[in-house]
Amino acid sequence: MDGGHGHGHGHGHSHGHGHGHGHDCSQEHKDMQEGVEERWLYDTIDTVNVTALNADPNHGPLEAIKPYDQRHDTSRWLESDADEQLLIRIPFTGQVKLKAFSLGSGPGDQGPLKIKAFINRDDLDFDSVSGMQAVQTWELAEGNPSDAEHMFQVTKFGQVHRSLVGT
C-alpha cells in the first residue's frame, strides 16, 4: 500500500525565484513538490506496529507494503493462513493524506475482489467490521496487474493517523 507515486526529479535550482529558461514553471514545481510528498508516504508508515489478522507468518503485511519503486516486485506478497479474509492495520507516524494505493493479484490471479477501508480506529476485528460501513469500498477485477492503482476519495482520507484495510 502506497500514498501515491511521484515523478519528482531534480532540476539543480531552488524554488522561489526566476529560472531564466523561458517558461513559467510554477505548476511544474507544485506538481513536483506534491510528487515528493507522495513518494515519501512509505516512510511515514509505522512499520513496527503494522499488523494483519489471519496473515500467514511467511507472507505477512510487511511483505506487501512496499515503496512505490518496488511495486512490481511479485516475489513478496501478503497471504491469509486461514481463509480469504485479512484485516490489515497500518499506523502512520503522523497525520497523512491518502490519495492512492497499488494492489494487484497474486500468483495464479489470487487476490481480493473487495477491499474496505476504515480510518483512525484501533479497536476493530473481523466481527466489528462485518457490521460497520467502511469509509470507502473498492470492487476489484480478477487478474489485477501488480501495479493497479486504486484511488482514495481524498476528502475522506485527508487526516489519517491509522488505516485499517479489510478484504
Backbone as a ProteinNet text record, in pm:
[ID]
protein_1_A
[PRIMARY]
MDGGHGHGHGHGHSHGHGHGHGHDCSQEHKDMQEGVEERWLYDTIDTVNVTALNADPNHGPLEAIKPYDQRHDTSRWLESDADEQLLIRIPFTGQVKLKAFSLGSGPGDQGPLKIKAFINRDDLDFDSVSGMQAVQTWELAEGNPSDAEHMFQVTKFGQVHRSLVGT
[TERTIARY]
86.3	0	90.7	65.4	148.5	57.6	98.7	15.6	9.1	75	73	209.5	229.1	359.7	396.2	519.3	565.4	657.3	664.4	755.5	854.6	886.8	977.4	1116.8	1183.5	1320.1	1392.2	1521.2	1598.4	1625.4	1614.6	1646.4	1779.9	1831	1956	1936.8	1815.4	1791.3	1689.1	1685.6	1594.1	1465.4	1366.6	1235.4	1230.4	1136.9	1110.8	1176.7	1237.3	1294.3	1283.9	1308.4	1302.3	1412.1	1383.6	1480.1	1545.8	1488.9	1550.9	1556.7	1461.7	1464.9	1337.6	1274.7	1174.8	1032.3	999.4	859.4	828.1	700	655.2	640.6	725.9	722.6	666.9	583.7	527.6	439.8	358.4	275.3	362.1	468.1	559	620.3	660.6	721.5	619.1	495.6	390	368.3	359.7	341.6	459.9	580.3	698.1	693.7	657.2	652.8	548.8	430.4	328.3	381.2	453.3	510.1	608.6	692.5	789.2	716.4	612.5	537.9	473.6	416	352.2	454.5	564.4	665.6	717	721.9	778.1	673.1	549.4	447.5	488.3	554	600.8	682	762	846.7	767.2	640.5	558.5	480.4	494.7	429.2	508.6	439.4	499.5	511.5	612.2	623.6	632.2	686.5	697	559.1	459.9	326.9	223.6	267	175.4	139.4	11	-34.4	-136.5	-157.3	-259.9	-319.4	-449.7	-519.1	-535.8	-511.2	-518.9	-399	-295.2	-181.2	-92.8	-49.9	47.7	179.2	243.3	369.3	479	475.6	576.9	541.7	418.1	372.4	285.7	347.6	276.2	264.5	208.6	177.3	299.4	413.2	530.3	590.3	545.2	585.6	512.7	394.9	312.4	320.3	354.1	363.6	504.4	513.2	643.3	652.1	772.9	788.5	740.2	701.9	646	738.2	868	960	976	918.6	923.4	787.3	692.1	556.2	547.3	644.1	642.5	706.4	759.6	824.9	718.1	699.6	598.1	654.6	779.8	837.9	794.5	730.5	681.8	533.4	454.1	310.3	251.8	130.2	53	-43.5	-53.5	-140.9	-206.5	-329.7	-401.5	-359	-354.4	-324.4	-450.7	-567.2	-690.4	-796.6	-844.3	-947.8	-919.1	-1016.7	-990.8	-991.2	-1016.5	-1023.8	-891.1	-859.9	-744.9	-789.3	-731.1	-756.5	-620.4	-584.4	-450.8	-461.5	-384.6	-381.4	-249.9	-260.5	-142.2	-138.7	-56.5	-42.5	64.1	46.3	141.9	209	325.4	398.3	342.1	251.8	185	60.8	-0.1	-120	-81.5	-152.4	-123	-251.1	-234.7	-344.9	-322.1	-419.3	-407.4	-474.8	-403.5	-456	-477	-384.4	-394.3	-307.4	-337.8	-252.6	-248.5	-142.6	-128.4	-153.5	-234.6	-263.1	-299	-230.5	-259.1	-286.6	-325.2	-349.8	-217.7	-222.6	-103.9	-87.9	-4.8	18.4	-113.6	-127.1	-249.1	-370.9	-350.1	-458.3	-533.3	-466.2	-526.7	-518.8	-625	-625.7	-766.1	-777.8	-909.9	-997.5	-1126.4	-1222.7	-1291.4	-1281.1	-1339.5	-1244.6	-1226.7	-1145.4	-1227.8	-1222.1	-1290.9	-1186.7	-1199.4	-1105.9	-1179.5	-1117.7	-1164	-1045.8	-1072.6	-961.3	-972.6	-854.8	-837.5	-909.4	-905.4	-965.3	-862	-850.8	-761.6	-837.5	-969	-1049	-1123.7	-1085.4	-1164.1	-1107.8	-1199.2	-1164.8	-1266.2	-1260.1	-1349.4	-1496.8	-1530.9	-1671.2	-1719.4	-1638.5	-1683.9	-1691.7	-1600.7	-1606.1	-1716.4	-1761.3	-1865.6	-1995.5	-2020.8	-2143.2	-2124.6	-2003.5	-1975	-1973.3	-2010.7	-1996.1	-1853	-1786.7	-1649.9	-1649.9	-1537.8	-1520.8	-1521.4	-1460.9	-1463.1	-1448.7	-1513.5	-1505.8	-1467	-1379.6	-1337.1	-1377.9	-1434.4	-1461.6	-1349.9	-1277.6	-1162.5	-1190.8	-1131	-1143.2	-1042.2	-1073.6	-976.6	-860.4	-742.5	-625.4	-572.9	-591.1	-533.5	-383.9	-329.1	-182.8	-119.4	6.4	72.1	77.7	70.2	77.3	-59.2	-168.2	-301.5	-321.9	-354.9	-375.6	-522.4	-549.7	-684.6	-686.3	-776.8	-780.6	-866.1	-818.1	-896.7	-983.9	-1097.3	-1175.5	-1102.4	-1020	-925.5	-993.5	-1114.1	-1182.4	-1211.6	-1219.5	-1245.8	-1118.4	-1005.7	-880.3	-773.2	-815	-723.3	-654.2	-705.7	-647.1	-639.1	-552.9	-543.5	-423	-445.9	-337.9	-318.2	-429.8	-427.4	-526	-486.4	-574.5	-595.1	-715.3	-746.3	-809.2	-750.6	-797.4	-841.6	-960.6	-1011.9	-1042.6	-1019.1	-1052.6	-1151.4
-114.2	0	120	230.4	347.7	466.2	582	700.1	756	702.3	751.7	735.9	799.7	792.8	930.1	965.5	1094.6	1078.1	1181.3	1181.5	1295.1	1327.3	1437	1407.6	1511.8	1498.5	1628.3	1619.8	1739	1824.1	1954.1	2047.8	2116	2107.7	2175.9	2323.9	2363.3	2501.5	2504.8	2614.2	2621.8	2690.6	2683.8	2741.2	2885.7	2962.1	3095.6	3207.4	3179.9	3286.5	3248.3	3344.4	3316.9	3221.8	3139.7	3040.1	3075.5	3169.5	3214.1	3109.2	3013.3	2918.4	2923.2	3040	3065.6	3021.5	2967.8	2934.5	2949.1	2963	2971.3	2829.4	2789.8	2651.4	2639.5	2735.7	2727.5	2604.3	2569.5	2449.7	2324.4	2324.5	2210.1	2188.9	2296.9	2286.2	2242.7	2290.9	2247.1	2097	2050	1907.1	1826.5	1877.5	1807.5	1796.7	1904.9	1902.9	1802.9	1801.8	1703.9	1563.4	1542.7	1412.4	1367.8	1459.6	1426.7	1385	1459.6	1424.6	1287.4	1258.4	1130.1	1017.3	1041.1	937.2	893.6	984	952.6	907.9	887.7	840.9	707.5	623.1	494.7	515.4	620.9	648.4	691.1	725.5	764.4	647.4	528.5	409.7	363	343.2	292.6	140.7	95.8	-44.7	-139.7	-95.3	-180.4	-222.1	-137.5	-162.6	-204	-232.4	-283.9	-427.4	-459.5	-594.5	-640.2	-770.5	-825.6	-949	-947.2	-1063.7	-1164.8	-1290.6	-1403.4	-1410.5	-1332.8	-1333.4	-1455.6	-1514.2	-1622.3	-1563.4	-1625.7	-1570.5	-1553.1	-1634.7	-1623.7	-1519.5	-1471.6	-1373.5	-1270.4	-1200.7	-1102.9	-967.7	-870.6	-740.5	-664.1	-677.9	-603	-661.4	-779.4	-834.9	-763.9	-709.9	-647.4	-495.3	-437	-290.3	-252.1	-191.8	-166.4	-21.6	30.1	161.8	155.9	269	275.4	213.5	235.3	184.4	32.2	-32.9	-178.8	-243.4	-166.4	-216.6	-332.6	-347.7	-457.2	-584.7	-580	-695.7	-795.6	-901	-1001.9	-1118.4	-1106.1	-1212.2	-1200	-1089.6	-1066.8	-1033.8	-1098	-1072.5	-1104.2	-1060.5	-1087	-1200.5	-1295.2	-1410.7	-1448.9	-1492.9	-1540	-1682.7	-1714.2	-1851.5	-1925.7	-1860.3	-1922	-1932.5	-1820.1	-1816.1	-1697.6	-1652.4	-1542.6	-1404.5	-1396.5	-1266	-1226.3	-1098.8	-1037.3	-903.2	-864.4	-732.7	-672.4	-567.1	-508.5	-373.7	-355.6	-228.8	-159.9	-38.9	35.8	169.4	178.7	307	393.5	524	618.7	693.4	749.4	821	960.1	1004.8	1134	1133.3	1248.7	1261.2	1264.2	1188.4	1182.3	1199.5	1228.7	1233.8	1118.5	1029.2	915.3	948.5	922.7	952.4	827.1	732	612	503	380.7	268.8	172.4	94.4	-6.5	-142.3	-221.8	-356.8	-441.1	-551.4	-640.8	-781	-866.2	-1006.5	-1077.8	-1182.6	-1262.1	-1375	-1473.2	-1586.6	-1654.5	-1689.9	-1755.6	-1666	-1536	-1437.5	-1442.3	-1486.9	-1483.4	-1342.1	-1297.6	-1164.4	-1126.6	-1017.2	-975.8	-924.2	-945.7	-890.6	-769.1	-753.4	-638.3	-595.1	-465.3	-407.9	-301	-299.8	-197.6	-124.5	7.6	87.1	156.7	153.6	223.3	307.1	420.7	505.3	542.5	565.1	617.5	534.2	402.6	310	204.7	175.4	69.9	-51.5	-39	-137.8	-234.8	-248.2	-328	-468.7	-563.9	-701.7	-751.1	-877.4	-928.5	-912.5	-938.6	-925.8	-781.5	-687.6	-548.4	-487.2	-521.6	-461.6	-521.1	-642.8	-704.1	-624.5	-554.4	-476.1	-326.8	-284.4	-141	-99.4	25	80	131.2	89	132.3	277.8	344.5	480	476.4	371.1	351.1	202.7	157.7	19.1	16.9	-75.1	-94.3	-234.2	-245.2	-373.6	-392.5	-502.5	-525.1	-635	-622.3	-724.4	-835.4	-955.4	-1063.9	-1031.3	-1074.2	-1054.8	-913.3	-836.3	-701.5	-708.8	-620.7	-617.2	-572.2	-606.3	-578	-428.9	-344	-200	-131.9	-207.4	-148.2	-44.3	77.4	185.6	200	220.5	239.3	371.5	458.1	593.2	599.7	676.7	708.8	829.3	840.8	963.6	1058.6	1145.7	1225.6	1306.9	1353.1	1432.9	1351.3	1220.9	1134.7	1083.5	1096.3	1040.4	1148.7	1268	1379.9	1393.8	1327.5	1339.1	1200.7	1119.1	980.1	959.2	894.5	853.2	701.9	631	486.2	446.1	348.3	295.5	148	100.4	-40.6	-87.5	-188.5	-238.6	-382.7	-413.6	-549.8	-602.9	-733.5	-797.7	-908.5
0	0	0	-94.8	-102.2	-122.4	-74	-85.2	-224	-314	-449.8	-510.7	-620.7	-683.9	-734.3	-711.8	-757.7	-875.9	-952.4	-1064.7	-1046.6	-921.8	-893.2	-945.5	-984.3	-1030.5	-1001.8	-983.3	-951	-1072.6	-1054.9	-1162.6	-1138.2	-1017.8	-988.9	-960.7	-922.9	-884.7	-772.4	-700.8	-587.6	-629.3	-543.8	-569.9	-522.5	-578.8	-527.6	-605.7	-717.7	-799.5	-945.7	-1032.8	-1176.3	-1218.2	-1317.2	-1359.6	-1491.8	-1565	-1687.6	-1797.7	-1798.7	-1907.6	-1991.9	-1999.1	-2099.9	-2074.3	-1955.3	-1930.1	-1781.9	-1752.7	-1614.4	-1562.5	-1470.7	-1424.6	-1283.4	-1240.7	-1105.4	-1090	-1191.6	-1181.6	-1180.6	-1263.5	-1265.2	-1127.7	-1061.5	-930.2	-825.6	-837.9	-746.2	-762.7	-887.7	-913.3	-859.3	-877.5	-827.1	-675.9	-607.9	-462.2	-414	-478.2	-440.1	-464.5	-573.2	-603	-497.3	-449.5	-345.9	-219.1	-180.5	-61.1	-74.7	-190.5	-212.9	-211.7	-276.9	-290	-153.9	-59.2	71.2	172.8	133.1	225.6	288.2	214.6	267.9	396.1	398.3	514.6	637.3	620.7	736.8	795.4	738	793.5	915	1024	1148.3	1134	1060.6	1021.7	1141.3	1251.4	1370.4	1420.4	1399.9	1452.8	1347.5	1224.8	1122.8	1160.6	1156.6	1188.5	1085.4	1079.1	991.5	1058	1077.4	1129.6	1017.7	1046.9	952.5	858.7	880.5	788.2	810.2	700.7	702.6	753.2	852.4	905.9	800.7	695.2	590.5	485	487.8	389.9	462.1	558.3	639.4	571.8	642.9	582.5	531	596.9	551.1	423.9	385.2	255.8	142.3	172.1	68	68.3	181.3	189.9	146.8	30	-31.5	-78.7	-90.2	-153.5	-298.4	-349.7	-484.9	-589.1	-575.7	-676.4	-671	-569.3	-559.5	-586.4	-636.9	-656.3	-754.9	-842.4	-939.9	-885	-764.5	-703.7	-660.1	-737.5	-707.3	-626.3	-583.2	-501.3	-355.2	-319.4	-182.5	-189.2	-101.9	-101.2	35.1	56.3	177.6	147.2	240.1	219.5	350.9	343.6	462.3	494.7	623.7	663.9	707.3	694.2	742.2	632.3	587.7	484.9	394.9	320.5	226.1	290.7	420.8	486.6	549.2	536.8	602.6	657.7	766.7	824.8	856.2	784.9	795.1	865	970.8	1044.7	1009.9	952.2	908.6	982.5	1086.5	1156	1087.3	1098	1042.3	1157.2	1132.3	1236.4	1260.3	1176.8	1190.1	1103.8	1090.6	1008.4	861	779	635.7	555.5	427.4	331.7	234.3	226.7	136.8	4.7	-104.6	-237.6	-321	-314.2	-396.8	-337.7	-375.1	-339.4	-457.4	-462.9	-567.5	-505.9	-574.1	-527.6	-647.7	-661.4	-772.2	-723.7	-815.2	-784.6	-764.2	-686.6	-659.8	-760.2	-723.7	-813	-850.2	-976	-1020.8	-1012.5	-1022.2	-1013.4	-881.1	-775.3	-642.8	-590.3	-529.6	-472.7	-432.3	-360.2	-313.3	-427	-412.3	-506.9	-446.8	-315	-247.3	-135	-123.6	-17.1	51.6	184.5	263.1	346.3	355.5	433.9	547.7	663.1	783.5	830.7	892.4	935.7	1082.6	1141.2	1276.3	1382.2	1367.1	1463.5	1501.3	1630	1677.1	1727.3	1739.5	1810.8	1720.6	1596.8	1503.6	1486.3	1469.9	1437.9	1335.5	1298	1194.1	1231.5	1357.1	1399	1389.8	1436.9	1438.4	1298.4	1208.6	1074.6	988.7	1021.7	938.8	944.5	1054.2	1067.1	1047.9	1015.2	1000.1	853.9	831.2	696.9	682.1	576.8	550.1	505.9	524.8	474.4	322	265.5	120.9	91.7	-14.3	-58.7	-206.1	-241	-379.8	-424.6	-541.9	-607	-709	-698.6	-785.1	-885.7	-999.6	-1103.7	-1077.3	-1121.6	-1113.4	-1205.6	-1165.9	-1250.5	-1254.7	-1146	-1139.7	-1165.9	-1248.7	-1262.8	-1130.6	-1109.6	-981.6	-949.2	-1050.2	-1025.7	-1041.8	-1032	-1045.2	-935.3	-975.1	-877.9	-845.5	-719	-669.2	-592.7	-629.8	-574.7	-448.4	-351	-232.4	-264.6	-199.2	-202.6	-108.2	-164	-87.2	22.5	-1.6	101.1	226.2	213	328.8	394.8	325.4	375.1	390.3	431.1	442.3	576.4	680.1	813.8	877.2	822.9	864.2	954.3	1067.8	1157.5	1149.8	1126.7	1116.5	1008.1	932.4	828.1	856.8	839	855.8	726.5	667.3	538.4	556.7	509.8	517.4	379.9	362.9	236.7	261
[MASK]
+++++++++++++++++++++++++++++++++++++++++++++++++++++++++++++++++++++++++++++++++++++++++++++++++++++++++++++++++++++++++++++++++++++++++++++++++++++++++++++++++++++++

